[in-house]
Amino acid sequence: MTVKAYGAHAADKPLESLDITRRAPGPHDVHIEIAYCGVCHSDLHTVKAEWAGTMYPCVPGHEIVGRVSAVGAHVHGFRAGDLVGVGCMVDSCRHCADCAEGLENYCDHMVGTYNGATNDAPGHTLGGYAERIVVHERYVLRVRHPEAQLAAVAPLLCAGITTWSPLRHWNAGPGKTVGIVGIGGLGHMGIKLARAMGAHVVAFTTSASKRRDAEALGAHEVVVSRDPQALAAWAKRLDLVVDTVAAPHDLDAYLTLLKRDGTMVLVGAPATPHPSPQVFNLIMKRRALAGSMIGGIPETQEMLDFCAAHGIVADIEMIRADEINAAYERMLKGDVRYRFVIDNATLAA
């Protein structure tokens, strides 16, 4: 089937209206009418070929929410009319140890929602900046938030799970002091989730103007990281640091804030590497520097259910599809509080 979408034909070209083809739903497929799609920094990196391997035409978007319009004959978990979401992956090998443990995101053959190899035309996946999508039922998630919150649920499918997964894995909760570095699309979700999980939350930002925002999001403490004395006051006091910044920066400034056996987790993905941290900042306190990438399907569903139970959604700014290029320019400047979301109904306009 042919559907309207927004995408780019080359790294140096703007996104524009496109006609793309979706496969006919198979016996295990779910056909989704996309209502909203969040705009992730990864979309911009991929469209601009800042990460290797972009295939064109590139239709980004992996924070997808909408309503099921049809299901295949062997689909049992979903039916027409259900509110659902699709995150950063639409397939995996389904038989490796990672897939067996519900950690499909770490499968060596995980297929991204866009720019992943597929038998469907044009040979790679096309994402959620589109009217509709067809996805195998295994990779479809149930949305239990009220429909009125649906647009603000969309960023949970990437920004939400990207911060939930390390918070959950490293046991953020009561009695733990958690630092969230960066107050943007990822960071604002990290603050909300860590607070709801019961941790004492310390937000770190380079911008003093975001202090009130961070407090409103749920941070107990806010530190302006450009102030060396303010940073030094938190030395050896944090159990966990989740670093969401998608630009190269000094990791040692935050490693030294960890207690013995504390962990700093990188979830932001800059286009160029961070400066290498000092080894002694790790070995002298048995600190760990780790990475984390989204989450598997069971964990993502757990996150969505937790957010529904606690009334957690993203802070968003709605845009029309034809405003996406301007949104990318604003995103590069940090001019969004805190996630753009496309109203996919505007694709047909």
Tab-separated table of C-alpha atoms in Angstrom:
chain	number	residue	atom	x	y	z
A	1	MET	CA	0.000	0.000	0.000
A	2	THR	CA	1.135	3.569	-0.705
A	3	VAL	CA	1.164	6.065	2.171
A	4	LYS	CA	2.242	9.645	2.684
A	5	ALA	CA	5.460	10.204	4.609
A	6	TYR	CA	8.168	12.784	5.267
A	7	GLY	CA	11.801	11.955	4.581
A	8	ALA	CA	15.070	12.918	2.927
A	9	HIS	CA	16.721	11.757	-0.302
A	10	ALA	CA	20.263	12.685	0.771
A	11	ALA	CA	22.248	13.989	3.752
A	12	ASP	CA	22.405	17.496	2.282
A	13	LYS	CA	18.716	17.615	1.346
A	14	PRO	CA	15.823	18.797	3.514
A	15	LEU	CA	13.046	16.444	4.514
A	16	GLU	CA	10.085	16.585	2.138
A	17	SER	CA	6.778	14.905	1.447
A	18	LEU	CA	7.192	11.412	-0.034
A	19	ASP	CA	5.028	8.530	-1.138
A	20	ILE	CA	6.274	5.244	0.339
A	21	THR	CA	5.125	1.633	0.193
A	22	ARG	CA	4.128	-0.489	3.194
A	23	ARG	CA	3.827	-4.265	2.943
A	24	ALA	CA	0.445	-5.923	3.087
A	25	PRO	CA	-0.146	-7.222	6.636
A	26	GLY	CA	0.850	-10.854	7.111
A	27	PRO	CA	-0.669	-13.375	9.554
A	28	HIS	CA	1.344	-12.065	12.523
A	29	ASP	CA	1.319	-8.368	11.565
A	30	VAL	CA	-0.432	-5.411	13.117
A	31	HIS	CA	-1.484	-2.539	10.848
A	32	ILE	CA	-1.318	0.793	12.709
A	33	GLU	CA	-2.722	4.187	11.777
A	34	ILE	CA	-0.052	6.491	13.208
A	35	ALA	CA	-1.490	9.389	15.186
A	36	TYR	CA	1.742	10.949	16.466
A	37	CYS	CA	5.477	10.440	16.150
A	38	GLY	CA	8.118	11.929	18.423
A	39	VAL	CA	11.233	13.573	17.010
A	40	CYS	CA	14.443	12.106	18.430
A	41	HIS	CA	17.982	13.474	18.090
A	42	SER	CA	18.821	10.099	16.513
A	43	ASP	CA	16.495	11.030	13.654
A	44	LEU	CA	18.601	14.073	12.889
A	45	HIS	CA	21.909	12.173	13.204
A	46	THR	CA	20.652	9.552	10.769
A	47	VAL	CA	19.096	11.897	8.220
A	48	LYS	CA	22.292	13.974	8.110
A	49	ALA	CA	24.473	10.813	7.862
A	50	GLU	CA	26.373	11.820	11.010
A	51	TRP	CA	26.334	8.129	11.894
A	52	ALA	CA	27.662	5.756	9.255
A	53	GLY	CA	25.348	3.739	7.060
A	54	THR	CA	22.325	5.914	6.340
A	55	MET	CA	20.235	4.511	3.475
A	56	TYR	CA	18.099	6.816	1.386
A	57	PRO	CA	15.347	7.680	1.059
A	58	CYS	CA	15.406	8.012	4.847
A	59	VAL	CA	12.084	8.273	6.669
A	60	PRO	CA	12.897	8.661	10.390
A	61	GLY	CA	10.720	8.237	13.446
A	62	HIS	CA	10.780	5.597	16.195
A	63	GLU	CA	8.486	7.107	18.814
A	64	ILE	CA	5.220	5.953	17.275
A	65	VAL	CA	1.733	5.872	18.771
A	66	GLY	CA	-1.562	5.234	17.082
A	67	ARG	CA	-4.523	2.933	16.722
A	68	VAL	CA	-4.696	-0.577	15.319
A	69	SER	CA	-6.726	-0.672	12.104
A	70	ALA	CA	-6.305	-4.368	11.264
A	71	VAL	CA	-4.496	-7.487	12.450
A	72	GLY	CA	-3.323	-10.696	10.796
A	73	ALA	CA	-5.193	-13.950	11.210
A	74	HIS	CA	-2.741	-15.301	13.811
A	75	VAL	CA	-2.506	-12.163	15.958
A	76	HIS	CA	-4.038	-12.742	19.389
A	77	GLY	CA	-2.736	-9.902	21.568
A	78	PHE	CA	-4.182	-6.972	19.638
A	79	ARG	CA	-7.359	-6.091	17.812
A	80	ALA	CA	-8.670	-3.226	15.726
A	81	GLY	CA	-9.210	-0.100	17.789
A	82	ASP	CA	-6.441	-0.729	20.355
A	83	LEU	CA	-4.112	2.128	21.256
A	84	VAL	CA	-0.558	0.946	20.636
A	85	GLY	CA	3.023	2.078	20.275
A	86	VAL	CA	6.109	1.102	18.303
A	87	GLY	CA	9.567	2.015	19.517
A	88	CYS	CA	13.068	1.755	18.117
A	89	MET	CA	12.899	-1.768	16.677
A	90	VAL	CA	10.563	-3.764	14.480
A	91	ASP	CA	12.373	-7.094	14.277
A	92	SER	CA	15.231	-9.246	15.613
A	93	CYS	CA	16.453	-12.818	15.117
A	94	ARG	CA	13.978	-14.076	17.777
A	95	HIS	CA	16.111	-17.087	18.780
A	96	CYS	CA	19.426	-15.824	20.264
A	97	ALA	CA	20.063	-15.586	24.006
A	98	ASP	CA	19.252	-11.866	23.987
A	99	CYS	CA	15.898	-12.385	22.284
A	100	ALA	CA	15.101	-15.329	24.563
A	101	GLU	CA	15.652	-13.068	27.587
A	102	GLY	CA	13.449	-10.290	26.195
A	103	LEU	CA	16.465	-8.153	25.413
A	104	GLU	CA	15.835	-7.880	21.687
A	105	ASN	CA	17.506	-4.462	21.689
A	106	TYR	CA	20.896	-6.193	22.118
A	107	CYS	CA	20.298	-8.819	19.426
A	108	ASP	CA	23.025	-8.705	16.774
A	109	HIS	CA	20.270	-8.828	14.174
A	110	MET	CA	17.949	-6.246	15.703
A	111	VAL	CA	16.168	-4.291	12.949
A	112	GLY	CA	15.634	-0.609	13.638
A	113	THR	CA	12.275	0.984	12.932
A	114	TYR	CA	14.043	3.002	10.278
A	115	ASN	CA	17.308	2.475	8.367
A	116	GLY	CA	17.320	-1.261	9.098
A	117	ALA	CA	17.714	-4.007	6.492
A	118	THR	CA	14.418	-5.535	5.381
A	119	ASN	CA	12.875	-7.426	2.475
A	120	ASP	CA	10.248	-4.698	2.175
A	121	ALA	CA	10.703	-1.956	-0.418
A	122	PRO	CA	13.023	-0.100	-0.725
A	123	GLY	CA	15.230	-2.650	1.082
A	124	HIS	CA	15.442	-0.789	4.391
A	125	THR	CA	12.890	0.129	7.032
A	126	LEU	CA	11.026	3.426	6.873
A	127	GLY	CA	9.924	4.959	10.157
A	128	GLY	CA	7.108	6.799	11.812
A	129	TYR	CA	7.045	10.097	9.934
A	130	ALA	CA	4.298	8.396	7.933
A	131	GLU	CA	0.553	7.826	7.912
A	132	ARG	CA	0.680	4.083	8.626
A	133	ILE	CA	3.046	1.269	9.529
A	134	VAL	CA	2.876	-2.539	9.533
A	135	VAL	CA	4.756	-4.308	12.356
A	136	HIS	CA	5.038	-7.888	13.599
A	137	GLU	CA	2.956	-8.278	16.754
A	138	ARG	CA	6.014	-9.127	18.895
A	139	TYR	CA	7.302	-5.551	18.534
A	140	VAL	CA	4.005	-3.753	19.164
A	141	LEU	CA	3.343	-2.288	22.619
A	142	ARG	CA	0.082	-1.632	24.403
A	143	VAL	CA	-0.658	1.954	25.479
A	144	ARG	CA	-2.765	2.223	28.647
A	145	HIS	CA	-2.639	6.010	29.068
A	146	PRO	CA	-5.837	7.976	28.378
A	147	GLU	CA	-6.205	8.774	24.682
A	148	ALA	CA	-6.008	12.498	25.471
A	149	GLN	CA	-2.367	11.962	26.497
A	150	LEU	CA	-1.430	9.985	23.396
A	151	ALA	CA	0.790	12.621	21.764
A	152	ALA	CA	2.801	13.031	24.966
A	153	VAL	CA	3.152	9.241	25.273
A	154	ALA	CA	5.009	9.011	21.948
A	155	PRO	CA	8.463	10.062	23.308
A	156	LEU	CA	8.251	7.344	25.960
A	157	LEU	CA	8.968	4.843	23.166
A	158	CYS	CA	12.568	6.109	22.963
A	159	ALA	CA	13.336	8.857	25.486
A	160	GLY	CA	11.351	7.056	28.161
A	161	ILE	CA	12.801	3.577	27.722
A	162	THR	CA	16.335	4.895	27.129
A	163	THR	CA	16.355	6.387	30.625
A	164	TRP	CA	14.139	3.766	32.304
A	165	SER	CA	16.401	0.878	31.327
A	166	PRO	CA	19.555	2.034	33.162
A	167	LEU	CA	17.542	3.304	36.135
A	168	ARG	CA	15.891	-0.114	36.404
A	169	HIS	CA	19.041	-2.146	35.735
A	170	TRP	CA	21.134	-0.264	38.317
A	171	ASN	CA	18.322	-0.325	40.888
A	172	ALA	CA	17.397	3.323	41.197
A	173	GLY	CA	14.891	3.700	43.985
A	174	PRO	CA	14.502	4.533	47.670
A	175	GLY	CA	17.824	5.080	49.404
A	176	LYS	CA	19.662	5.798	46.131
A	177	THR	CA	20.959	9.175	44.990
A	178	VAL	CA	20.787	9.479	41.215
A	179	GLY	CA	22.318	12.169	39.040
A	180	ILE	CA	20.770	13.026	35.673
A	181	VAL	CA	23.156	14.914	33.391
A	182	GLY	CA	21.450	17.074	30.799
A	183	ILE	CA	17.864	18.340	30.822
A	184	GLY	CA	16.635	17.702	27.299
A	185	GLY	CA	14.525	15.086	25.564
A	186	LEU	CA	16.186	12.222	27.445
A	187	GLY	CA	17.120	14.037	30.630
A	188	HIS	CA	13.682	15.410	31.397
A	189	MET	CA	12.309	11.866	31.247
A	190	GLY	CA	15.171	10.600	33.420
A	191	ILE	CA	14.260	13.101	36.122
A	192	LYS	CA	10.575	12.187	36.049
A	193	LEU	CA	11.215	8.450	36.132
A	194	ALA	CA	13.923	8.473	38.801
A	195	ARG	CA	11.708	10.602	41.053
A	196	ALA	CA	8.706	8.300	40.548
A	197	MET	CA	10.918	5.296	41.332
A	198	GLY	CA	11.695	6.816	44.721
A	199	ALA	CA	15.297	7.942	44.217
A	200	HIS	CA	16.777	11.217	45.434
A	201	VAL	CA	17.302	13.039	42.129
A	202	VAL	CA	20.087	15.516	41.385
A	203	ALA	CA	19.849	17.250	37.999
A	204	PHE	CA	22.963	18.631	36.309
A	205	THR	CA	22.629	21.318	33.659
A	206	THR	CA	24.943	23.799	31.977
A	207	SER	CA	22.090	26.320	31.877
A	208	ALA	CA	21.046	28.154	35.030
A	209	SER	CA	17.810	29.055	33.230
A	210	LYS	CA	16.710	25.403	33.477
A	211	ARG	CA	16.856	25.293	37.282
A	212	ARG	CA	13.142	25.894	37.758
A	213	ASP	CA	12.274	23.491	34.957
A	214	ALA	CA	14.337	20.738	36.557
A	215	GLU	CA	12.684	21.295	39.921
A	216	ALA	CA	9.234	21.232	38.295
A	217	LEU	CA	10.132	17.951	36.582
A	218	GLY	CA	10.915	16.408	39.970
A	219	ALA	CA	14.577	17.042	40.762
A	220	HIS	CA	15.298	17.390	44.474
A	221	GLU	CA	18.518	19.283	43.755
A	222	VAL	CA	19.762	21.165	40.694
A	223	VAL	CA	23.453	21.788	40.001
A	224	VAL	CA	24.736	24.181	37.352
A	225	SER	CA	27.661	22.153	36.054
A	226	ARG	CA	29.609	25.167	34.777
A	227	ASP	CA	30.253	26.049	38.440
A	228	PRO	CA	33.248	23.962	39.667
A	229	GLN	CA	32.415	24.586	43.320
A	230	ALA	CA	28.827	23.438	42.853
A	231	LEU	CA	30.079	20.220	41.230
A	232	ALA	CA	32.726	19.662	43.902
A	233	ALA	CA	30.045	19.806	46.593
A	234	TRP	CA	28.644	16.524	45.206
A	235	ALA	CA	31.937	14.614	45.128
A	236	LYS	CA	31.532	10.936	46.140
A	237	ARG	CA	27.813	11.347	46.938
A	238	LEU	CA	25.999	9.695	44.004
A	239	ASP	CA	25.129	6.027	43.542
A	240	LEU	CA	24.292	6.346	39.861
A	241	VAL	CA	24.783	8.935	37.135
A	242	VAL	CA	22.778	8.738	33.904
A	243	ASP	CA	24.459	10.939	31.303
A	244	THR	CA	22.004	11.917	28.551
A	245	VAL	CA	24.104	14.535	26.743
A	246	ALA	CA	24.491	13.929	22.997
A	247	ALA	CA	27.639	16.049	22.608
A	248	PRO	CA	31.259	15.278	23.574
A	249	HIS	CA	32.156	16.497	27.077
A	250	ASP	CA	34.364	15.835	30.102
A	251	LEU	CA	33.210	12.604	31.762
A	252	ASP	CA	35.640	12.943	34.683
A	253	ALA	CA	33.630	15.851	36.066
A	254	TYR	CA	30.798	13.402	36.789
A	255	LEU	CA	32.777	10.236	37.515
A	256	THR	CA	34.251	11.931	40.587
A	257	LEU	CA	30.741	12.472	41.948
A	258	LEU	CA	30.197	8.724	42.314
A	259	LYS	CA	30.553	6.862	45.583
A	260	ARG	CA	32.675	3.749	45.770
A	261	ASP	CA	31.130	1.149	43.449
A	262	GLY	CA	28.975	3.785	41.795
A	263	THR	CA	28.168	3.616	38.093
A	264	MET	CA	28.008	6.244	35.388
A	265	VAL	CA	25.869	5.199	32.420
A	266	LEU	CA	26.100	6.846	29.013
A	267	VAL	CA	22.857	6.978	27.042
A	268	GLY	CA	23.464	10.098	24.955
A	269	ALA	CA	25.141	9.281	21.632
A	270	PRO	CA	27.334	12.097	20.286
A	271	ALA	CA	28.440	12.150	16.648
A	272	THR	CA	32.105	12.257	17.784
A	273	PRO	CA	33.724	10.562	20.831
A	274	HIS	CA	33.967	11.919	24.362
A	275	PRO	CA	37.474	12.717	25.648
A	276	SER	CA	38.834	9.617	27.353
A	277	PRO	CA	38.306	9.648	31.132
A	278	GLN	CA	41.185	9.345	33.603
A	279	VAL	CA	41.699	5.743	34.662
A	280	PHE	CA	42.470	6.703	38.269
A	281	ASN	CA	38.994	8.203	38.670
A	282	LEU	CA	37.685	4.697	38.031
A	283	ILE	CA	40.120	2.431	39.825
A	284	MET	CA	40.539	4.381	43.066
A	285	LYS	CA	36.863	3.935	43.991
A	286	ARG	CA	36.002	0.857	41.922
A	287	ARG	CA	33.684	2.988	39.852
A	288	ALA	CA	32.167	1.735	36.615
A	289	LEU	CA	31.577	3.511	33.315
A	290	ALA	CA	28.825	1.788	31.339
A	291	GLY	CA	26.510	2.215	28.394
A	292	SER	CA	22.847	1.392	27.878
A	293	MET	CA	20.595	1.308	24.811
A	294	ILE	CA	16.795	1.486	24.916
A	295	GLY	CA	15.282	-1.733	26.299
A	296	GLY	CA	13.726	-4.988	25.200
A	297	ILE	CA	10.027	-5.375	24.492
A	298	PRO	CA	9.067	-6.674	27.984
A	299	GLU	CA	11.002	-3.865	29.673
A	300	THR	CA	9.478	-1.258	27.366
A	301	GLN	CA	5.992	-2.512	28.176
A	302	GLU	CA	6.876	-2.404	31.884
A	303	MET	CA	7.972	1.211	31.470
A	304	LEU	CA	4.783	2.188	29.635
A	305	ASP	CA	2.627	0.543	32.308
A	306	PHE	CA	4.600	2.264	35.090
A	307	CYS	CA	4.172	5.616	33.370
A	308	ALA	CA	0.437	5.042	32.898
A	309	ALA	CA	0.054	4.130	36.576
A	310	HIS	CA	2.004	7.215	37.688
A	311	GLY	CA	0.595	9.680	35.158
A	312	ILE	CA	3.988	10.217	33.503
A	313	VAL	CA	4.249	11.577	29.956
A	314	ALA	CA	6.795	13.687	28.107
A	315	ASP	CA	6.732	17.469	27.910
A	316	ILE	CA	6.097	18.126	24.238
A	317	GLU	CA	5.650	20.718	21.531
A	318	MET	CA	3.353	19.621	18.709
A	319	ILE	CA	4.368	20.378	15.139
A	320	ARG	CA	2.998	19.844	11.660
A	321	ALA	CA	4.886	17.457	9.394
A	322	ASP	CA	5.948	20.318	7.145
A	323	GLU	CA	7.587	22.039	10.131
A	324	ILE	CA	10.115	19.234	10.637
A	325	ASN	CA	13.101	20.979	9.023
A	326	ALA	CA	12.615	24.034	11.227
A	327	ALA	CA	12.222	21.714	14.219
A	328	TYR	CA	15.578	20.094	13.421
A	329	GLU	CA	17.236	23.515	13.357
A	330	ARG	CA	15.684	24.389	16.702
A	331	MET	CA	16.668	21.009	18.138
A	332	LEU	CA	20.308	21.673	17.234
A	333	LYS	CA	20.088	24.884	19.268
A	334	GLY	CA	18.435	23.166	22.225
A	335	ASP	CA	15.310	25.228	21.579
A	336	VAL	CA	12.646	22.706	22.600
A	337	ARG	CA	10.966	21.962	25.927
A	338	TYR	CA	11.486	18.997	25.670
A	339	ARG	CA	10.387	16.899	22.704
A	340	PHE	CA	8.863	17.742	19.351
A	341	VAL	CA	5.981	15.498	18.322
A	342	ILE	CA	4.570	15.364	14.799
A	343	ASP	CA	0.806	15.395	14.344
A	344	ASN	CA	0.716	12.736	11.641
A	345	ALA	CA	-2.738	13.817	10.478
A	346	THR	CA	-0.944	16.771	8.846
A	347	LEU	CA	0.868	14.428	6.438
A	348	ALA	CA	-2.279	14.245	4.346
A	349	ALA	CA	-2.762	18.022	4.237
